[in-house]
């Protein structure tokens, strides 16, 4: 086994554990980033849910104060009945 320019041996006695460590730490780092993004999304969805609930409360409060009775009967606005006159 001759020395290769990297400092290790060609059969990989030095590089294989290094590559395995690199992969393991890389996966752990990637998983932590994904967890962080997931937590951000959870917080964001809680905030938007709270805002939507607040909007819904305002909307129901507003609709309770409104009067939705139609001033004219619907038959008066019907185009078919308007044609017969």
PDB file of N, CA and C in Angstrom:
ATOM      1  N   UNK A   1       0.856  -1.188   0.000  1.00  0.00           N
ATOM      2  CA  UNK A   1       0.000   0.000   0.000  1.00  0.00           C
ATOM      3  C   UNK A   1       0.885   1.228   0.000  1.00  0.00           C
ATOM      4  N   UNK A   2       0.866   1.931  -1.125  1.00  0.00           N
ATOM      5  CA  UNK A   2       1.711   3.127  -1.227  1.00  0.00           C
ATOM      6  C   UNK A   2       0.936   4.349  -0.762  1.00  0.00           C
ATOM      7  N   UNK A   3       1.661   5.352  -0.317  1.00  0.00           N
ATOM      8  CA  UNK A   3       1.015   6.581   0.144  1.00  0.00           C
ATOM      9  C   UNK A   3       0.462   7.350  -1.051  1.00  0.00           C
ATOM     10  N   UNK A   4      -0.771   7.824  -0.919  1.00  0.00           N
ATOM     11  CA  UNK A   4      -1.328   8.683  -1.957  1.00  0.00           C
ATOM     12  C   UNK A   4      -1.194  10.131  -1.499  1.00  0.00           C
ATOM     13  N   UNK A   5      -1.305  11.109  -2.406  1.00  0.00           N
ATOM     14  CA  UNK A   5      -1.031  12.506  -2.055  1.00  0.00           C
ATOM     15  C   UNK A   5      -1.905  13.046  -0.931  1.00  0.00           C
ATOM     16  N   UNK A   6      -3.038  12.413  -0.645  1.00  0.00           N
ATOM     17  CA  UNK A   6      -3.905  12.934   0.388  1.00  0.00           C
ATOM     18  C   UNK A   6      -3.363  12.711   1.781  1.00  0.00           C
ATOM     19  N   UNK A   7      -2.406  11.862   1.938  1.00  0.00           N
ATOM     20  CA  UNK A   7      -1.838  11.602   3.248  1.00  0.00           C
ATOM     21  C   UNK A   7      -2.295  10.268   3.814  1.00  0.00           C
ATOM     22  N   UNK A   8      -3.352   9.686   3.255  1.00  0.00           N
ATOM     23  CA  UNK A   8      -3.832   8.398   3.739  1.00  0.00           C
ATOM     24  C   UNK A   8      -3.358   7.292   2.831  1.00  0.00           C
ATOM     25  N   UNK A   9      -3.921   6.106   3.003  1.00  0.00           N
ATOM     26  CA  UNK A   9      -3.545   4.979   2.159  1.00  0.00           C
ATOM     27  C   UNK A   9      -4.603   4.792   1.091  1.00  0.00           C
ATOM     28  N   UNK A  10      -4.194   4.098   0.011  1.00  0.00           N
ATOM     29  CA  UNK A  10      -5.116   3.930  -1.112  1.00  0.00           C
ATOM     30  C   UNK A  10      -6.279   3.023  -0.742  1.00  0.00           C
ATOM     31  N   UNK A  11      -6.101   2.111   0.189  1.00  0.00           N
ATOM     32  CA  UNK A  11      -7.199   1.208   0.527  1.00  0.00           C
ATOM     33  C   UNK A  11      -8.230   1.882   1.430  1.00  0.00           C
ATOM     34  N   UNK A  12      -7.993   3.122   1.837  1.00  0.00           N
ATOM     35  CA  UNK A  12      -9.013   3.892   2.524  1.00  0.00           C
ATOM     36  C   UNK A  12      -9.067   3.685   4.017  1.00  0.00           C
ATOM     37  N   UNK A  13      -7.973   3.258   4.656  1.00  0.00           N
ATOM     38  CA  UNK A  13      -8.006   3.069   6.110  1.00  0.00           C
ATOM     39  C   UNK A  13      -8.156   4.398   6.834  1.00  0.00           C
ATOM     40  N   UNK A  14      -7.721   5.485   6.196  1.00  0.00           N
ATOM     41  CA  UNK A  14      -7.824   6.798   6.840  1.00  0.00           C
ATOM     42  C   UNK A  14      -9.067   7.551   6.380  1.00  0.00           C
ATOM     43  N   UNK A  15      -9.436   7.374   5.094  1.00  0.00           N
ATOM     44  CA  UNK A  15     -10.514   8.193   4.542  1.00  0.00           C
ATOM     45  C   UNK A  15     -11.900   7.656   4.884  1.00  0.00           C
ATOM     46  N   UNK A  16     -12.041   6.333   4.985  1.00  0.00           N
ATOM     47  CA  UNK A  16     -13.383   5.778   5.227  1.00  0.00           C
ATOM     48  C   UNK A  16     -13.996   6.269   6.538  1.00  0.00           C
ATOM     49  N   UNK A  17     -13.292   6.227   7.666  1.00  0.00           N
ATOM     50  CA  UNK A  17     -13.909   6.753   8.899  1.00  0.00           C
ATOM     51  C   UNK A  17     -14.192   8.240   8.815  1.00  0.00           C
ATOM     52  N   UNK A  18     -13.298   8.970   8.112  1.00  0.00           N
ATOM     53  CA  UNK A  18     -13.505  10.408   7.965  1.00  0.00           C
ATOM     54  C   UNK A  18     -14.773  10.686   7.161  1.00  0.00           C
ATOM     55  N   UNK A  19     -14.955   9.933   6.073  1.00  0.00           N
ATOM     56  CA  UNK A  19     -16.155  10.108   5.243  1.00  0.00           C
ATOM     57  C   UNK A  19     -17.402   9.734   6.040  1.00  0.00           C
ATOM     58  N   UNK A  20     -17.318   8.651   6.818  1.00  0.00           N
ATOM     59  CA  UNK A  20     -18.472   8.248   7.626  1.00  0.00           C
ATOM     60  C   UNK A  20     -18.811   9.318   8.657  1.00  0.00           C
ATOM     61  N   UNK A  21     -17.790   9.870   9.317  1.00  0.00           N
ATOM     62  CA  UNK A  21     -18.039  10.945  10.280  1.00  0.00           C
ATOM     63  C   UNK A  21     -18.661  12.157   9.588  1.00  0.00           C
ATOM     64  N   UNK A  22     -18.124  12.500   8.408  1.00  0.00           N
ATOM     65  CA  UNK A  22     -18.644  13.641   7.641  1.00  0.00           C
ATOM     66  C   UNK A  22     -20.128  13.427   7.331  1.00  0.00           C
ATOM     67  N   UNK A  23     -20.463  12.200   6.885  1.00  0.00           N
ATOM     68  CA  UNK A  23     -21.857  11.901   6.530  1.00  0.00           C
ATOM     69  C   UNK A  23     -22.745  11.976   7.772  1.00  0.00           C
ATOM     70  N   UNK A  24     -22.286  11.387   8.888  1.00  0.00           N
ATOM     71  CA  UNK A  24     -23.112  11.362  10.105  1.00  0.00           C
ATOM     72  C   UNK A  24     -23.358  12.775  10.614  1.00  0.00           C
ATOM     73  N   UNK A  25     -22.275  13.578  10.701  1.00  0.00           N
ATOM     74  CA  UNK A  25     -22.459  14.945  11.197  1.00  0.00           C
ATOM     75  C   UNK A  25     -23.264  15.789  10.209  1.00  0.00           C
ATOM     76  N   UNK A  26     -23.078  15.536   8.917  1.00  0.00           N
ATOM     77  CA  UNK A  26     -23.868  16.256   7.916  1.00  0.00           C
ATOM     78  C   UNK A  26     -25.347  15.944   8.046  1.00  0.00           C
ATOM     79  N   UNK A  27     -25.669  14.658   8.237  1.00  0.00           N
ATOM     80  CA  UNK A  27     -27.075  14.283   8.407  1.00  0.00           C
ATOM     81  C   UNK A  27     -27.654  14.881   9.681  1.00  0.00           C
ATOM     82  N   UNK A  28     -26.857  14.889  10.761  1.00  0.00           N
ATOM     83  CA  UNK A  28     -27.351  15.470  12.013  1.00  0.00           C
ATOM     84  C   UNK A  28     -27.608  16.967  11.847  1.00  0.00           C
ATOM     85  N   UNK A  29     -26.689  17.642  11.146  1.00  0.00           N
ATOM     86  CA  UNK A  29     -26.848  19.083  10.915  1.00  0.00           C
ATOM     87  C   UNK A  29     -28.087  19.352  10.063  1.00  0.00           C
ATOM     88  N   UNK A  30     -28.260  18.540   9.012  1.00  0.00           N
ATOM     89  CA  UNK A  30     -29.418  18.680   8.131  1.00  0.00           C
ATOM     90  C   UNK A  30     -30.711  18.449   8.905  1.00  0.00           C
ATOM     91  N   UNK A  31     -30.724  17.438   9.774  1.00  0.00           N
ATOM     92  CA  UNK A  31     -31.924  17.154  10.570  1.00  0.00           C
ATOM     93  C   UNK A  31     -32.233  18.304  11.517  1.00  0.00           C
ATOM     94  N   UNK A  32     -31.180  18.911  12.099  1.00  0.00           N
ATOM     95  CA  UNK A  32     -31.435  20.033  13.016  1.00  0.00           C
ATOM     96  C   UNK A  32     -31.996  21.231  12.259  1.00  0.00           C
ATOM     97  N   UNK A  33     -31.500  21.460  11.029  1.00  0.00           N
ATOM     98  CA  UNK A  33     -32.044  22.569  10.225  1.00  0.00           C
ATOM     99  C   UNK A  33     -33.510  22.301   9.892  1.00  0.00           C
ATOM    100  N   UNK A  34     -33.821  21.055   9.508  1.00  0.00           N
ATOM    101  CA  UNK A  34     -35.216  20.720   9.200  1.00  0.00           C
ATOM    102  C   UNK A  34     -36.102  20.889  10.432  1.00  0.00           C
ATOM    103  N   UNK A  35     -35.606  20.505  11.607  1.00  0.00           N
ATOM    104  CA  UNK A  35     -36.382  20.682  12.837  1.00  0.00           C
ATOM    105  C   UNK A  35     -36.638  22.153  13.107  1.00  0.00           C
ATOM    106  N   UNK A  36     -35.607  22.985  12.883  1.00  0.00           N
ATOM    107  CA  UNK A  36     -35.752  24.422  13.112  1.00  0.00           C
ATOM    108  C   UNK A  36     -36.805  25.005  12.166  1.00  0.00           C
ATOM    109  N   UNK A  37     -36.750  24.604  10.889  1.00  0.00           N
ATOM    110  CA  UNK A  37     -37.744  25.101   9.927  1.00  0.00           C
ATOM    111  C   UNK A  37     -39.140  24.630  10.330  1.00  0.00           C
ATOM    112  N   UNK A  38     -39.245  23.378  10.782  1.00  0.00           N
ATOM    113  CA  UNK A  38     -40.540  22.870  11.223  1.00  0.00           C
ATOM    114  C   UNK A  38     -41.094  23.648  12.396  1.00  0.00           C
ATOM    115  N   UNK A  39     -40.220  24.015  13.346  1.00  0.00           N
ATOM    116  CA  UNK A  39     -40.677  24.814  14.491  1.00  0.00           C
ATOM    117  C   UNK A  39     -41.131  26.195  14.045  1.00  0.00           C
ATOM    118  N   UNK A  40     -40.386  26.803  13.106  1.00  0.00           N
ATOM    119  CA  UNK A  40     -40.806  28.106  12.574  1.00  0.00           C
ATOM    120  C   UNK A  40     -42.192  28.016  11.954  1.00  0.00           C
ATOM    121  N   UNK A  41     -42.405  26.968  11.144  1.00  0.00           N
ATOM    122  CA  UNK A  41     -43.707  26.815  10.480  1.00  0.00           C
ATOM    123  C   UNK A  41     -44.811  26.600  11.508  1.00  0.00           C
ATOM    124  N   UNK A  42     -44.520  25.846  12.575  1.00  0.00           N
ATOM    125  CA  UNK A  42     -45.523  25.615  13.613  1.00  0.00           C
ATOM    126  C   UNK A  42     -45.917  26.928  14.285  1.00  0.00           C
ATOM    127  N   UNK A  43     -44.905  27.751  14.611  1.00  0.00           N
ATOM    128  CA  UNK A  43     -45.178  29.044  15.254  1.00  0.00           C
ATOM    129  C   UNK A  43     -45.965  29.943  14.309  1.00  0.00           C
ATOM    130  N   UNK A  44     -45.551  29.953  13.026  1.00  0.00           N
ATOM    131  CA  UNK A  44     -46.252  30.784  12.041  1.00  0.00           C
ATOM    132  C   UNK A  44     -47.708  30.353  11.905  1.00  0.00           C
ATOM    133  N   UNK A  45     -47.960  29.032  11.849  1.00  0.00           N
ATOM    134  CA  UNK A  45     -49.339  28.572  11.687  1.00  0.00           C
ATOM    135  C   UNK A  45     -50.164  28.902  12.928  1.00  0.00           C
ATOM    136  N   UNK A  46     -49.550  28.842  14.119  1.00  0.00           N
ATOM    137  CA  UNK A  46     -50.286  29.229  15.332  1.00  0.00           C
ATOM    138  C   UNK A  46     -50.653  30.700  15.280  1.00  0.00           C
ATOM    139  N   UNK A  47     -49.694  31.548  14.824  1.00  0.00           N
ATOM    140  CA  UNK A  47     -49.973  32.983  14.747  1.00  0.00           C
ATOM    141  C   UNK A  47     -51.088  33.257  13.746  1.00  0.00           C
ATOM    142  N   UNK A  48     -51.000  32.643  12.552  1.00  0.00           N
ATOM    143  CA  UNK A  48     -52.027  32.905  11.545  1.00  0.00           C
ATOM    144  C   UNK A  48     -53.376  32.363  12.000  1.00  0.00           C
ATOM    145  N   UNK A  49     -53.371  31.217  12.723  1.00  0.00           N
ATOM    146  CA  UNK A  49     -54.636  30.675  13.217  1.00  0.00           C
ATOM    147  C   UNK A  49     -55.260  31.634  14.218  1.00  0.00           C
ATOM    148  N   UNK A  50     -54.433  32.202  15.091  1.00  0.00           N
ATOM    149  CA  UNK A  50     -54.948  33.163  16.069  1.00  0.00           C
ATOM    150  C   UNK A  50     -55.488  34.404  15.364  1.00  0.00           C
ATOM    151  N   UNK A  51     -54.769  34.868  14.314  1.00  0.00           N
ATOM    152  CA  UNK A  51     -55.252  36.041  13.583  1.00  0.00           C
ATOM    153  C   UNK A  51     -56.562  35.733  12.868  1.00  0.00           C
ATOM    154  N   UNK A  52     -56.680  34.532  12.272  1.00  0.00           N
ATOM    155  CA  UNK A  52     -57.914  34.177  11.583  1.00  0.00           C
ATOM    156  C   UNK A  52     -59.067  34.068  12.580  1.00  0.00           C
ATOM    157  N   UNK A  53     -58.807  33.534  13.759  1.00  0.00           N
ATOM    158  CA  UNK A  53     -59.850  33.459  14.792  1.00  0.00           C
ATOM    159  C   UNK A  53     -60.293  34.857  15.194  1.00  0.00           C
ATOM    160  N   UNK A  54     -59.321  35.778  15.318  1.00  0.00           N
ATOM    161  CA  UNK A  54     -59.654  37.161  15.658  1.00  0.00           C
ATOM    162  C   UNK A  54     -60.511  37.791  14.559  1.00  0.00           C
ATOM    163  N   UNK A  55     -60.131  37.532  13.294  1.00  0.00           N
ATOM    164  CA  UNK A  55     -60.923  38.053  12.174  1.00  0.00           C
ATOM    165  C   UNK A  55     -62.333  37.467  12.192  1.00  0.00           C
ATOM    166  N   UNK A  56     -62.432  36.152  12.502  1.00  0.00           N
ATOM    167  CA  UNK A  56     -63.749  35.516  12.519  1.00  0.00           C
ATOM    168  C   UNK A  56     -64.623  36.126  13.610  1.00  0.00           C
ATOM    169  N   UNK A  57     -64.018  36.407  14.767  1.00  0.00           N
ATOM    170  CA  UNK A  57     -64.781  37.028  15.859  1.00  0.00           C
ATOM    171  C   UNK A  57     -65.276  38.400  15.427  1.00  0.00           C
ATOM    172  N   UNK A  58     -64.397  39.173  14.775  1.00  0.00           N
ATOM    173  CA  UNK A  58     -64.817  40.493  14.294  1.00  0.00           C
ATOM    174  C   UNK A  58     -65.939  40.360  13.264  1.00  0.00           C
ATOM    175  N   UNK A  59     -65.819  39.365  12.372  1.00  0.00           N
ATOM    176  CA  UNK A  59     -66.822  39.195  11.322  1.00  0.00           C
ATOM    177  C   UNK A  59     -68.175  38.814  11.915  1.00  0.00           C
ATOM    178  N   UNK A  60     -68.187  37.893  12.881  1.00  0.00           N
ATOM    179  CA  UNK A  60     -69.471  37.510  13.477  1.00  0.00           C
ATOM    180  C   UNK A  60     -70.061  38.677  14.258  1.00  0.00           C
ATOM    181  N   UNK A  61     -69.206  39.440  14.911  1.00  0.00           N
ATOM    182  CA  UNK A  61     -69.686  40.621  15.634  1.00  0.00           C
ATOM    183  C   UNK A  61     -70.302  41.616  14.659  1.00  0.00           C
ATOM    184  N   UNK A  62     -69.656  41.776  13.495  1.00  0.00           N
ATOM    185  CA  UNK A  62     -70.150  42.730  12.497  1.00  0.00           C
ATOM    186  C   UNK A  62     -71.466  42.243  11.889  1.00  0.00           C
ATOM    187  N   UNK A  63     -71.539  40.920  11.579  1.00  0.00           N
ATOM    188  CA  UNK A  63     -72.760  40.409  10.946  1.00  0.00           C
ATOM    189  C   UNK A  63     -73.923  40.395  11.929  1.00  0.00           C
ATOM    190  N   UNK A  64     -73.674  40.270  13.223  1.00  0.00           N
ATOM    191  CA  UNK A  64     -74.779  40.312  14.183  1.00  0.00           C
ATOM    192  C   UNK A  64     -75.377  41.710  14.265  1.00  0.00           C
ATOM    193  N   UNK A  65     -74.571  42.730  13.981  1.00  0.00           N
ATOM    194  CA  UNK A  65     -75.081  44.096  14.027  1.00  0.00           C
ATOM    195  C   UNK A  65     -75.754  44.510  12.721  1.00  0.00           C
ATOM    196  N   UNK A  66     -75.617  43.691  11.661  1.00  0.00           N
ATOM    197  CA  UNK A  66     -76.201  44.054  10.368  1.00  0.00           C
ATOM    198  C   UNK A  66     -77.618  43.497  10.268  1.00  0.00           C
ATOM    199  N   UNK A  67     -78.396  44.095   9.383  1.00  0.00           N
ATOM    200  CA  UNK A  67     -79.744  43.604   9.106  1.00  0.00           C
ATOM    201  C   UNK A  67     -79.771  43.131   7.662  1.00  0.00           C
ATOM    202  N   UNK A  68     -80.001  41.831   7.465  1.00  0.00           N
ATOM    203  CA  UNK A  68     -79.886  41.257   6.130  1.00  0.00           C
ATOM    204  C   UNK A  68     -81.237  41.089   5.442  1.00  0.00           C
ATOM    205  N   UNK A  69     -82.271  41.753   5.928  1.00  0.00           N
ATOM    206  CA  UNK A  69     -83.561  41.614   5.251  1.00  0.00           C
ATOM    207  C   UNK A  69     -83.522  42.339   3.912  1.00  0.00           C
ATOM    208  N   UNK A  70     -84.067  41.711   2.888  1.00  0.00           N
ATOM    209  CA  UNK A  70     -84.060  42.299   1.544  1.00  0.00           C
ATOM    210  C   UNK A  70     -85.213  43.298   1.458  1.00  0.00           C
ATOM    211  N   UNK A  71     -84.960  44.520   0.997  1.00  0.00           N
ATOM    212  CA  UNK A  71     -86.028  45.528   0.976  1.00  0.00           C
ATOM    213  C   UNK A  71     -87.175  45.175   0.033  1.00  0.00           C
ATOM    214  N   UNK A  72     -86.864  44.628  -1.152  1.00  0.00           N
ATOM    215  CA  UNK A  72     -87.920  44.241  -2.099  1.00  0.00           C
ATOM    216  C   UNK A  72     -88.053  42.722  -2.091  1.00  0.00           C
ATOM    217  N   UNK A  73     -89.239  42.209  -2.347  1.00  0.00           N
ATOM    218  CA  UNK A  73     -89.351  40.756  -2.496  1.00  0.00           C
ATOM    219  C   UNK A  73     -88.570  40.288  -3.725  1.00  0.00           C
ATOM    220  N   UNK A  74     -88.130  39.021  -3.706  1.00  0.00           N
ATOM    221  CA  UNK A  74     -87.279  38.528  -4.785  1.00  0.00           C
ATOM    222  C   UNK A  74     -88.032  38.477  -6.113  1.00  0.00           C
ATOM    223  N   UNK A  75     -89.360  38.254  -6.066  1.00  0.00           N
ATOM    224  CA  UNK A  75     -90.111  38.162  -7.322  1.00  0.00           C
ATOM    225  C   UNK A  75     -90.074  39.485  -8.081  1.00  0.00           C
ATOM    226  N   UNK A  76     -89.946  40.578  -7.348  1.00  0.00           N
ATOM    227  CA  UNK A  76     -89.926  41.887  -7.986  1.00  0.00           C
ATOM    228  C   UNK A  76     -88.644  42.078  -8.801  1.00  0.00           C
ATOM    229  N   UNK A  77     -87.564  41.408  -8.383  1.00  0.00           N
ATOM    230  CA  UNK A  77     -86.290  41.538  -9.079  1.00  0.00           C
ATOM    231  C   UNK A  77     -86.089  40.459 -10.137  1.00  0.00           C
ATOM    232  N   UNK A  78     -87.066  39.592 -10.327  1.00  0.00           N
ATOM    233  CA  UNK A  78     -86.909  38.491 -11.269  1.00  0.00           C
ATOM    234  C   UNK A  78     -87.075  39.006 -12.693  1.00  0.00           C
ATOM    235  N   UNK A  79     -86.103  38.798 -13.588  1.00  0.00           N
ATOM    236  CA  UNK A  79     -86.234  39.335 -14.954  1.00  0.00           C
ATOM    237  C   UNK A  79     -87.380  38.713 -15.738  1.00  0.00           C
ATOM    238  N   UNK A  80     -87.724  37.430 -15.444  1.00  0.00           N
ATOM    239  CA  UNK A  80     -88.814  36.800 -16.190  1.00  0.00           C
ATOM    240  C   UNK A  80     -90.154  37.448 -15.852  1.00  0.00           C
ATOM    241  N   UNK A  81     -90.341  37.788 -14.581  1.00  0.00           N
ATOM    242  CA  UNK A  81     -91.585  38.452 -14.207  1.00  0.00           C
ATOM    243  C   UNK A  81     -91.613  39.884 -14.739  1.00  0.00           C
ATOM    244  N   UNK A  82     -90.439  40.508 -14.853  1.00  0.00           N
ATOM    245  CA  UNK A  82     -90.398  41.869 -15.392  1.00  0.00           C
ATOM    246  C   UNK A  82     -90.763  41.873 -16.874  1.00  0.00           C
ATOM    247  N   UNK A  83     -90.450  40.798 -17.602  1.00  0.00           N
ATOM    248  CA  UNK A  83     -90.771  40.748 -19.032  1.00  0.00           C
ATOM    249  C   UNK A  83     -92.277  40.640 -19.256  1.00  0.00           C
ATOM    250  N   UNK A  84     -93.009  39.995 -18.355  1.00  0.00           N
ATOM    251  CA  UNK A  84     -94.435  39.767 -18.564  1.00  0.00           C
ATOM    252  C   UNK A  84     -95.231  41.050 -18.435  1.00  0.00           C
ATOM    253  N   UNK A  85     -94.722  42.034 -17.700  1.00  0.00           N
ATOM    254  CA  UNK A  85     -95.516  43.242 -17.468  1.00  0.00           C
ATOM    255  C   UNK A  85     -95.667  44.070 -18.725  1.00  0.00           C
TER     256      UNK A  85
END
